[in-house]
Tab-separated table of C-alpha atoms and ligand atoms in Angstrom:
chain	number	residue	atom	x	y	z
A	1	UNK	CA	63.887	73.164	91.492
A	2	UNK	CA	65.688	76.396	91.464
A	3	UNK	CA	69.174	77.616	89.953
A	4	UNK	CA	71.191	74.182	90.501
A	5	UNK	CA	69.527	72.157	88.112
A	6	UNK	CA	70.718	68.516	90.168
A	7	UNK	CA	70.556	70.029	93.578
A	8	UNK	CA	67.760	71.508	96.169
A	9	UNK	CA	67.742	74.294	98.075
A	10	UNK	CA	66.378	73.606	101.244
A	11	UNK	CA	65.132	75.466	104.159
A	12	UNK	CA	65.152	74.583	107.569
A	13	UNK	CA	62.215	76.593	109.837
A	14	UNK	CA	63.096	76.071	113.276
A	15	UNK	CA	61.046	77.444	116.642
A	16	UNK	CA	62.518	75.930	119.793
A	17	UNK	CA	61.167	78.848	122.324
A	18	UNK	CA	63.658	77.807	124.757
A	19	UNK	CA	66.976	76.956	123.302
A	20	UNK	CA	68.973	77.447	125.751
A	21	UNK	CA	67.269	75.003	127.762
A	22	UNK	CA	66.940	72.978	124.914
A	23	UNK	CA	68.447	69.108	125.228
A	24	UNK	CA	68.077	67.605	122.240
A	25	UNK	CA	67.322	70.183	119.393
A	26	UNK	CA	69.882	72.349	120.031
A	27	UNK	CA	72.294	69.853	119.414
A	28	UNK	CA	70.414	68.529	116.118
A	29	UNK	CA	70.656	72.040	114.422
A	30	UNK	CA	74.468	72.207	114.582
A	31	UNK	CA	74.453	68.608	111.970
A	32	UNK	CA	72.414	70.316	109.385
A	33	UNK	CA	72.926	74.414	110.061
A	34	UNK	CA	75.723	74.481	108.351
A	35	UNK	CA	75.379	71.857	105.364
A	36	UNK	CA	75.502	74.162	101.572
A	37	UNK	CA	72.774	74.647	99.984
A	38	UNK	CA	70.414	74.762	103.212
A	39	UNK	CA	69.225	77.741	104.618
A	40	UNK	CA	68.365	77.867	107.938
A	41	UNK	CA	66.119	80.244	109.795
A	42	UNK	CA	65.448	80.052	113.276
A	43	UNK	CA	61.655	81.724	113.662
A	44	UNK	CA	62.015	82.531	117.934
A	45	UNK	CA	65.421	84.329	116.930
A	46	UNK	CA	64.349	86.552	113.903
A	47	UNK	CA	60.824	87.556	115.517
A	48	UNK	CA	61.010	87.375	119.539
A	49	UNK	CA	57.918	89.726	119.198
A	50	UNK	CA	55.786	87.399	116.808
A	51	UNK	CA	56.081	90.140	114.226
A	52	UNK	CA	56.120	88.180	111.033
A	53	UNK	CA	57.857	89.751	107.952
A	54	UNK	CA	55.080	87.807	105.678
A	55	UNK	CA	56.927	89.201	101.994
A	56	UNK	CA	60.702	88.251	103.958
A	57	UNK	CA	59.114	84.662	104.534
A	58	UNK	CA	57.505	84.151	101.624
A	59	UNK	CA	60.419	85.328	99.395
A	60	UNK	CA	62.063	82.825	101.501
A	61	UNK	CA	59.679	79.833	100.510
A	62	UNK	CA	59.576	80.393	96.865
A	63	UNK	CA	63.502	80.738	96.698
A	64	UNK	CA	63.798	76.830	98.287
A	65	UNK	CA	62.859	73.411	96.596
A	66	UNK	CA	62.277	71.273	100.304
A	67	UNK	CA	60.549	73.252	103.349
A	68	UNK	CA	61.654	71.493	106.614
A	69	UNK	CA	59.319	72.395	110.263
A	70	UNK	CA	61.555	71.594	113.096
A	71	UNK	CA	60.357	72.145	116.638
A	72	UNK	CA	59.635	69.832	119.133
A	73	UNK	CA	56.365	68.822	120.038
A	74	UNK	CA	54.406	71.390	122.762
A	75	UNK	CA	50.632	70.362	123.467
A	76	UNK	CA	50.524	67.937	120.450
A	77	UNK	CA	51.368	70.370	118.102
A	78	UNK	CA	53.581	72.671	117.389
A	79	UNK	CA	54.939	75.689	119.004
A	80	UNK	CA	53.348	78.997	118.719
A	81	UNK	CA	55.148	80.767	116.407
A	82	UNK	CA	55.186	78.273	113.808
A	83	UNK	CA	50.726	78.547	113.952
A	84	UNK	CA	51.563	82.225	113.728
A	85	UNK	CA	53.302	81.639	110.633
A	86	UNK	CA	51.293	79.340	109.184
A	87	UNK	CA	48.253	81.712	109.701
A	88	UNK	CA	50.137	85.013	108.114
A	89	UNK	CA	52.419	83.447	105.436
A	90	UNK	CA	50.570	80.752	103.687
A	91	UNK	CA	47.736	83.326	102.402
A	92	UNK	CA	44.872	82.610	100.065
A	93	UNK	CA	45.617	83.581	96.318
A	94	UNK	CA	49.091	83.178	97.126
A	95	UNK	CA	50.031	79.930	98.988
A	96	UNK	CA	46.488	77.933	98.276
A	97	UNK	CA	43.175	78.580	96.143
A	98	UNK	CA	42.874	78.378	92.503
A	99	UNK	CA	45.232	81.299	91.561
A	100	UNK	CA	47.872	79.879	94.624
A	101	UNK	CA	49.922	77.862	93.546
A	102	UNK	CA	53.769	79.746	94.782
A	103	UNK	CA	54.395	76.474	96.872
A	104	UNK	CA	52.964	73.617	94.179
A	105	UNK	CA	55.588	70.874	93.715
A	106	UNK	CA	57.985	71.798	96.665
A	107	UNK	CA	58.507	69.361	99.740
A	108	UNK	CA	57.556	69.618	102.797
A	109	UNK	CA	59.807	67.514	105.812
A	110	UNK	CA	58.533	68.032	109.607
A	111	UNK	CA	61.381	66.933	111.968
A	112	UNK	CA	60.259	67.037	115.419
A	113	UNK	CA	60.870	65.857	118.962
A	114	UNK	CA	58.523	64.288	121.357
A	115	UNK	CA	59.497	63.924	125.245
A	116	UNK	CA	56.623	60.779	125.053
A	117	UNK	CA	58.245	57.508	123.681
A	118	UNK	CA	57.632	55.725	120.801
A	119	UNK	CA	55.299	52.587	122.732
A	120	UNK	CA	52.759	56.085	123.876
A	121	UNK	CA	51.859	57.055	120.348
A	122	UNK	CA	50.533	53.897	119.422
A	123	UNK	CA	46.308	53.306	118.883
A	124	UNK	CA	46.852	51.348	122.225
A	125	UNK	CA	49.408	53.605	123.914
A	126	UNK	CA	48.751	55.833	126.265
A	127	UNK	CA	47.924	58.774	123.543
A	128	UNK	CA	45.843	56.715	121.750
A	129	UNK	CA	46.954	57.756	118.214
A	130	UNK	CA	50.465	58.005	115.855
A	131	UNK	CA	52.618	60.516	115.686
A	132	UNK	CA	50.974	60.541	111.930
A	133	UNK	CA	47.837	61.429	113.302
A	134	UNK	CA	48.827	64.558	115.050
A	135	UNK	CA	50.558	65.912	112.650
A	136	UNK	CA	47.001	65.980	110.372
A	137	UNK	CA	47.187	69.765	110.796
A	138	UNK	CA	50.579	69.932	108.750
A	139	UNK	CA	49.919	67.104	106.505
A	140	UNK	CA	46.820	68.362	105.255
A	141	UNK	CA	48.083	72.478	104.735
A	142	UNK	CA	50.732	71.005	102.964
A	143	UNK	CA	47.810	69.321	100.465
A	144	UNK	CA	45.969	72.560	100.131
A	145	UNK	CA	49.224	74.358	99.407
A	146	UNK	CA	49.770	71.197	96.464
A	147	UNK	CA	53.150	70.359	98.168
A	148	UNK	CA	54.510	67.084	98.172
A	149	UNK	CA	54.177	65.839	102.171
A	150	UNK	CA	57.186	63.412	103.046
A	151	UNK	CA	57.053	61.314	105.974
A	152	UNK	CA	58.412	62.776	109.167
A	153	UNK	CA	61.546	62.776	110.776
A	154	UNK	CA	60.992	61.983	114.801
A	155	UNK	CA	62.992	61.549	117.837
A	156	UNK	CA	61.017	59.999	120.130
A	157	UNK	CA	61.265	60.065	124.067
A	158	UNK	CA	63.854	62.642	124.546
A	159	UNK	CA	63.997	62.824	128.245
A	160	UNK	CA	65.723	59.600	128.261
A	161	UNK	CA	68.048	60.174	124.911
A	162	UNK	CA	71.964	60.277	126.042
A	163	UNK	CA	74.373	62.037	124.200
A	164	UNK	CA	75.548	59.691	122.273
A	165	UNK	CA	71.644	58.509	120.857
A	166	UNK	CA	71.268	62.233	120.701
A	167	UNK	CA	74.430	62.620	118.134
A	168	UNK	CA	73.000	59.759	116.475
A	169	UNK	CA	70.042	61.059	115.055
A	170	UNK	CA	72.164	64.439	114.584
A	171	UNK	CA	74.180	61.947	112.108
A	172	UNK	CA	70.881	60.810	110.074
A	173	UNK	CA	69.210	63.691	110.545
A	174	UNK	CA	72.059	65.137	108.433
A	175	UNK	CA	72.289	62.760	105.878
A	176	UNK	CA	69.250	62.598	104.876
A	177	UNK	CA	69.381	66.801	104.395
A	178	UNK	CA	72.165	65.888	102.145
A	179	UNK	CA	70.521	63.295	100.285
A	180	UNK	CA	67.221	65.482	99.638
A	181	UNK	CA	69.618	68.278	98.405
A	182	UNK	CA	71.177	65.981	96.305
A	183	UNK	CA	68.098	63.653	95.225
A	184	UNK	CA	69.446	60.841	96.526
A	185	UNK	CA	66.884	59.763	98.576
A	186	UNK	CA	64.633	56.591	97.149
A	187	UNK	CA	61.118	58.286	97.498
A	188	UNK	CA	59.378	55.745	96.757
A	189	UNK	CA	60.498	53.743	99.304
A	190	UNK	CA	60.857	56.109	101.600
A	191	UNK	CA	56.911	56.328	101.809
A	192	UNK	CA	56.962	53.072	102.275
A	193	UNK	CA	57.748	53.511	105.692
A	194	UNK	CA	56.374	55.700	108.561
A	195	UNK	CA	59.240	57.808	109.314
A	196	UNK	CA	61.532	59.210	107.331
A	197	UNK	CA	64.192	58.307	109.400
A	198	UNK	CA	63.283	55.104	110.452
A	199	UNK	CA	65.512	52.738	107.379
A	200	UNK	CA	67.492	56.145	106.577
A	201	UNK	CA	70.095	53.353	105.177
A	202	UNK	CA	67.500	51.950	102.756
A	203	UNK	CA	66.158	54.998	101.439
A	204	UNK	CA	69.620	57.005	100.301
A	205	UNK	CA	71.172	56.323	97.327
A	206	UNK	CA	74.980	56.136	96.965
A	207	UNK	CA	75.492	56.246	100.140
A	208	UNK	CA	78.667	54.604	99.759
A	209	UNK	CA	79.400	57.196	97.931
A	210	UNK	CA	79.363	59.990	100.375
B	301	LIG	C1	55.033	73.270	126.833
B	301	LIG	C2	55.470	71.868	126.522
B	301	LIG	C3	54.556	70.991	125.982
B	301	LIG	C4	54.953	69.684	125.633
B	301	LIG	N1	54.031	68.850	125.065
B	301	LIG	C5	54.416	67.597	124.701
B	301	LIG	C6	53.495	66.736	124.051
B	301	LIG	O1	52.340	67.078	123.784
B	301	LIG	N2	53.914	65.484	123.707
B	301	LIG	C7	55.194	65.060	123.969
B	301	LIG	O2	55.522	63.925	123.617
B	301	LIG	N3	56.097	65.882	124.558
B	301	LIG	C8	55.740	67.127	124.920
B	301	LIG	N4	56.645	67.973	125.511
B	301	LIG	C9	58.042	67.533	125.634
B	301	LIG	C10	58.892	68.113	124.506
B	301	LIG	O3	58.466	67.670	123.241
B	301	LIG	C11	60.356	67.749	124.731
B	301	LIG	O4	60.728	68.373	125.941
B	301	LIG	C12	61.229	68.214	123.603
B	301	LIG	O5	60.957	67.478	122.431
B	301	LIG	C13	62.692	68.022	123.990
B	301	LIG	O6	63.520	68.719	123.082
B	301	LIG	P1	64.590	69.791	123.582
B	301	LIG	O7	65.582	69.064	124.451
B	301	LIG	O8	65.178	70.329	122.347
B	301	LIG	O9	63.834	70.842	124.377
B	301	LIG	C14	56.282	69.264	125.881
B	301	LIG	C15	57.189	70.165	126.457
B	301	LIG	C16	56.800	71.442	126.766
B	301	LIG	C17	57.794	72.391	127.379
């Protein structure tokens, strides 16, 4: 935890390479772009040319408490750019390895989109695996780098999400930014569960509060 002893700083990485075509994302962003005490940094807009300021983005990470990946899912995975960063950022000595430990103890929160629904990411659906299971790749850098791996935040089947659903999970999605900031989210339970967003009303605290 940095400066604000009671409170996280938390940034959002986001790579939509599309936005303006963009459904369901680019309404997301505008319930947590805003909120104090999150930064958020949209990857596609700061390096249209894939030209990575690695020292920018790693001064970035070591200044924040909880790391959020937002994209939706392309190819079961993630978009380019984030691989990109993953591959110059998160460098050996520095991010992971004995002597790399500049993300230890921090948080790591993917929130994605998938256009499949829920019923095809199932061990019998049509994919054949979770949503879990194809986010391995992130789960497990996030255990080399030491960071503590939360469970996701997904919006499933977006080609059939209205407006209204849409807003929705705009409305969790930004409460439970505000309850990591403000560790008011029952982590323990939370794991508990597959999603992160899945009991959202179980898993913050004082929410009457708010
Ligand atoms: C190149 C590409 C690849 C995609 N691959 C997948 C995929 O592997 N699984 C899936 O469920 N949806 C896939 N989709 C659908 C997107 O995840 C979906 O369009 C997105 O989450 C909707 O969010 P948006 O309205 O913000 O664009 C893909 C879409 C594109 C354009």
């Amino acid at each position: 935890m940095s400066a604000n002893t009671d409170k996280n700083n938390i940034l959002i990485l986001f790579a939509h390479p599309a936005l303006q075509k963009s459904r369901v994302n680019r309404r997301l962003i505008t319930f947590v772009r805003d909120i104090e005490g999150v930064t958020f940094h949209d990857l596609y807009e700061a390096y249209p040319d894939f030209h990575i300021h690695i020292k920018r983005e790693q001064d970035l990470l070591v200044t924040h408490d909880i790391i959020v990946l937002h994209h939706p899912i392309f190819w079961f995975s993630t978009p380019a750019i984030i691989k990109e960063w993953f591959d110059l950022v998160l460098v050996h000595g520095w991010a992971f390895g004995r002597e790399g430990n500049a993300l230890k103890g921090k948080k790591l929160l993917s929130v994605i989109s998938t256009g499949g629904r829920e019923s095809l990411y199932q061990k019998k659906g049509f994919h054949g695996h979770t949503i879990d299971e194809f986010l391995f790749p992130i789960k497990q850098t996030a255990r080399v780098c030491k960071m503590d791996y939360l469970p996701p935040f997904v919006v499933y089947g977006t080609h059939t999400l209205n407006p209204e659903e849409i807003n929705r999970h705009g409305e969790v999605y930004r409460d439970i930014i505000t309850a990591l900031r403000d560790n008011e989210i029952d982590l323990e339970k939370a794991r508990g569960y597959p999603l992160i967003n899945l009991n959202s009303e179980e898993i913050i605290m004082n929410k009457e509060n708010r």
